[in-house]
XYZ file of C-alpha atoms in Angstrom:
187
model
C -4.657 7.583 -30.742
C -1.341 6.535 -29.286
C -0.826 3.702 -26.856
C 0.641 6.535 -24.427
C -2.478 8.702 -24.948
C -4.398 5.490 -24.262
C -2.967 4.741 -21.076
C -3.254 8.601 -20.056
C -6.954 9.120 -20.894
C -7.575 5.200 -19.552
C -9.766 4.623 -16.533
C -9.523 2.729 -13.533
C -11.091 -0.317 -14.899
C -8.723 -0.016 -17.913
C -5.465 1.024 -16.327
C -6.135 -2.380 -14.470
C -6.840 -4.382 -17.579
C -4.003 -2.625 -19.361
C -1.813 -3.404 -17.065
C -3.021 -7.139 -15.911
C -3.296 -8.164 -19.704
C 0.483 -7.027 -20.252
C 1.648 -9.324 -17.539
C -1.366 -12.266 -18.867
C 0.683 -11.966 -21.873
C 4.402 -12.907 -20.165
C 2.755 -15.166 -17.997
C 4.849 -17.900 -20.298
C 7.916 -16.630 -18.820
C 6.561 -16.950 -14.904
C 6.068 -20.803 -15.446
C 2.469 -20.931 -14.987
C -0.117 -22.421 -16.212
C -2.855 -20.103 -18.214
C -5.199 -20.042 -15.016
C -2.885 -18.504 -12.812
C -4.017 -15.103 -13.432
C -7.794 -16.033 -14.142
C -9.167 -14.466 -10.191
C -7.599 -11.282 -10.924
C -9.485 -11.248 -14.312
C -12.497 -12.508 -12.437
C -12.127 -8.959 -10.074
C -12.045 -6.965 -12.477
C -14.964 -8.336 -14.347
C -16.977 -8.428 -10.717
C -15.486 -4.820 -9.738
C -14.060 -6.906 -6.172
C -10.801 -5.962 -4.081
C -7.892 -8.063 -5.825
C -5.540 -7.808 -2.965
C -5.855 -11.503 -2.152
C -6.073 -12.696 -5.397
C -2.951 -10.437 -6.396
C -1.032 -12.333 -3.031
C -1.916 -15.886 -4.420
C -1.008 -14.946 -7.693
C 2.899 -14.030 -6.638
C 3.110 -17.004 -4.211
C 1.954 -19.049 -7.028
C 3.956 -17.593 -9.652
C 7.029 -17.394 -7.363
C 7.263 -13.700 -6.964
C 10.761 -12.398 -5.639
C 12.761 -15.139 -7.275
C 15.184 -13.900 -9.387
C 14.882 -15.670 -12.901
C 18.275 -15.711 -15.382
C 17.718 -13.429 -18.162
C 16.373 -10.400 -18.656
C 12.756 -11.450 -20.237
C 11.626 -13.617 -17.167
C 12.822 -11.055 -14.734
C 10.910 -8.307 -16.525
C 7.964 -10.205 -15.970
C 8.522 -10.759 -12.562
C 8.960 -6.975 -11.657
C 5.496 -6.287 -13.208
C 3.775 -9.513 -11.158
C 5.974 -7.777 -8.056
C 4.725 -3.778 -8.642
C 1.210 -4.611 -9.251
C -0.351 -2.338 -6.477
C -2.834 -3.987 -4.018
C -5.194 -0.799 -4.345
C -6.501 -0.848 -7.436
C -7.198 3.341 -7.633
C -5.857 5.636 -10.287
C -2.932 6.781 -8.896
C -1.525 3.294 -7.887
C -2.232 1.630 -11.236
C -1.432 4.587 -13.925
C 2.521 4.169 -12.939
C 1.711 0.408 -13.183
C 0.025 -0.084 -16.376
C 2.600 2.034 -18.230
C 5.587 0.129 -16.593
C 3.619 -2.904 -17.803
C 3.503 -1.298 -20.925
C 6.968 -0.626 -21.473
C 8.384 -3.845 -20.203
C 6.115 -6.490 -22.217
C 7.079 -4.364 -25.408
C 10.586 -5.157 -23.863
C 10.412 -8.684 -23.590
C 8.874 -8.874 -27.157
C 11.955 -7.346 -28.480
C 13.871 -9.225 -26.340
C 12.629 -12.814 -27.493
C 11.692 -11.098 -31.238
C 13.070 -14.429 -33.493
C 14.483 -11.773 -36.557
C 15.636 -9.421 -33.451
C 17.524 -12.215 -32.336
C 18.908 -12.777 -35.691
C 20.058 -9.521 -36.303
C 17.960 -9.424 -39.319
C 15.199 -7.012 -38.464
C 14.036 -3.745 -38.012
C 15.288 -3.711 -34.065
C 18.619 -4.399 -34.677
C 19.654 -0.908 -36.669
C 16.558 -1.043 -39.272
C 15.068 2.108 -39.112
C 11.837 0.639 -40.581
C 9.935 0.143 -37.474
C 9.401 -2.280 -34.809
C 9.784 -5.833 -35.601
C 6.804 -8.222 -36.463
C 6.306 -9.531 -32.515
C 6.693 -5.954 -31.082
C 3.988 -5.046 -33.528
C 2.265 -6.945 -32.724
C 2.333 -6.587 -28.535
C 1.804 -2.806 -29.598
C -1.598 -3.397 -31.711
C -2.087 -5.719 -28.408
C -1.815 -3.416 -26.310
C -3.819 -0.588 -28.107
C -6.839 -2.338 -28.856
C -7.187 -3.969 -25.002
C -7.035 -0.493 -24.080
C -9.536 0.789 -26.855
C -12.187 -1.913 -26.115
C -11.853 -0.906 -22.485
C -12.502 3.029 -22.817
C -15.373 2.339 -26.066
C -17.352 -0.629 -24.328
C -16.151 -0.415 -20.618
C -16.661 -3.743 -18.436
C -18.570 -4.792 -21.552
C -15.138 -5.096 -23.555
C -13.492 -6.939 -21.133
C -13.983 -10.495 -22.144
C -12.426 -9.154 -25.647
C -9.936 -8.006 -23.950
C -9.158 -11.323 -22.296
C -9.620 -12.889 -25.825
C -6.892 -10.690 -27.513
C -4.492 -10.999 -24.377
C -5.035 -15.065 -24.543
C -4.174 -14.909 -28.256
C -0.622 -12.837 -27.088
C -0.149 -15.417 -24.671
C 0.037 -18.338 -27.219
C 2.045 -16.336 -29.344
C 4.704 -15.993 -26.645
C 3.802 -19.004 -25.580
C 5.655 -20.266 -28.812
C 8.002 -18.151 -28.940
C 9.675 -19.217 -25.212
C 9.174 -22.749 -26.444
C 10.818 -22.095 -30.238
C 13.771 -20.166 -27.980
C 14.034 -23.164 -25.755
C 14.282 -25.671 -28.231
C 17.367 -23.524 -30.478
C 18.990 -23.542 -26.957
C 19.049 -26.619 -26.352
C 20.020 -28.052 -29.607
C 22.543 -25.519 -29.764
C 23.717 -26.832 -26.289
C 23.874 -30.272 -27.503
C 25.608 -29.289 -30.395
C 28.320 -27.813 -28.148
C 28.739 -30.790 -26.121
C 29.436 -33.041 -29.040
C-alpha cells in the first residue's frame, strides 16, 4: 500500500502517530533535546488530551520563531499546525502536511542531493537514499499502527528514534561543511 493510502485508511490513533513521529523525526532542526516530544508520545500511548502537552512542547521548542532556512522552518510549521483536538478531521490534514514536509526536509538536507549527484537533482531513478529512507519511515510507523494498534506504538517510537539519529547526523555533518567552508572563506 502507498504512504498516501496509509494516511487515508489511518485511524485516529495513527493519524496522530503519523503525524507526531514526522515532526519526532525533525526535532534536530527545533534545537531540542530528544525528550522534548516524549508527553505527547506518552498521550497517545495513555489515549489522554495532548492540548497541554502540545502548548509546552511549542514554548519549549520555540514555536513562532522564524528559523533561517527552509528545513528548520518546515519543522516549525508542523510543531505550529499540530491541532489541539486530536479527532479525525483535525489531524488527517495534519499528518499528511507532516508527511509531505519531513520528506521535504530530507531532500532538502539529502548529502548526494546537495551534491548534485543524485537521483533528486534530475535523476529519474528515484528518490535519494535519505528520502528513502523517511518514506520506508514513514510507511511502516503507519503500518504498525493500523496491524497492531496502540500495541505498535512503542515500534513506532523505535523506528521514529532511529530517523531522528539519522537526521540527527545529518544537521551535524551539514553544520560542520558550513563551517569549515566558512573558515575557509575567511582565510
Amino acid at each position: 500500500m502507498s504512504l498516501v493510502e496509509l494516511i487515508a485508511r489511518a485511524d485516529e490513533r495513527g493519524l496522530a502517530v503519523g503525524g507526531l513521529a514526522c515532526l519526532d523525526r525533525c526535532l534536530p532542526l527545533l534545537g531540542g533535546d530528544d525528550e522534548a516530544l516524549r508527553p505527547l508520545w506518552a498521550s497517545l500511548a495513555d489515549g489522554s488530551g495532548w492540548a497541554g502537552d502540545l502548548a509546552r512542547a511549542r514554548d519549549l521548542l520555540g514555536a513562532g520563531r522564524l528559523p533561517g532556512d527552509e528545513a528548520a522552518l518546515l519543522a516549525h510549521r508542523m510543531l505550529e499546525s499540530a491541532p489541539a483536538e486530536r479527532t479525525t478531521d483535525a489531524l488527517r490534514p495534519w499528518a499528511e502536511a507532516c508527511s509531505t514536509a519531513s520528506l521535504r526536509v530530507h531532500r532538502l538536507l539529502d548529502p548526494v542531493v546537495a551534491t548534485g549527484a543524485g537521483p533528486d537533482a534530475g535523476d529519474t531513478a528515484g528518490p535519494s537514499p535519505l528520502v528513502a529512507a523517511e518514506l520506508r519511515r514513514q510507511a511502516m510507523v503507519l503500518e504498525l499502527l493500523a496491524d497492531h494498534g496502540a500495541q505498535g506504538l512503542r515500534r513506532a517510537l523505535e523506528v521514529t528514534v532511529e530517523g531522528r539519529r539519522v537526521l540527527r547526523a545529518v544537521v551535524s555533518r551539514r553544520a560542520r561543511t558550513t563551517a569549515e567552508a566558512g573558515a575557509r572563506a575567511g582565510l
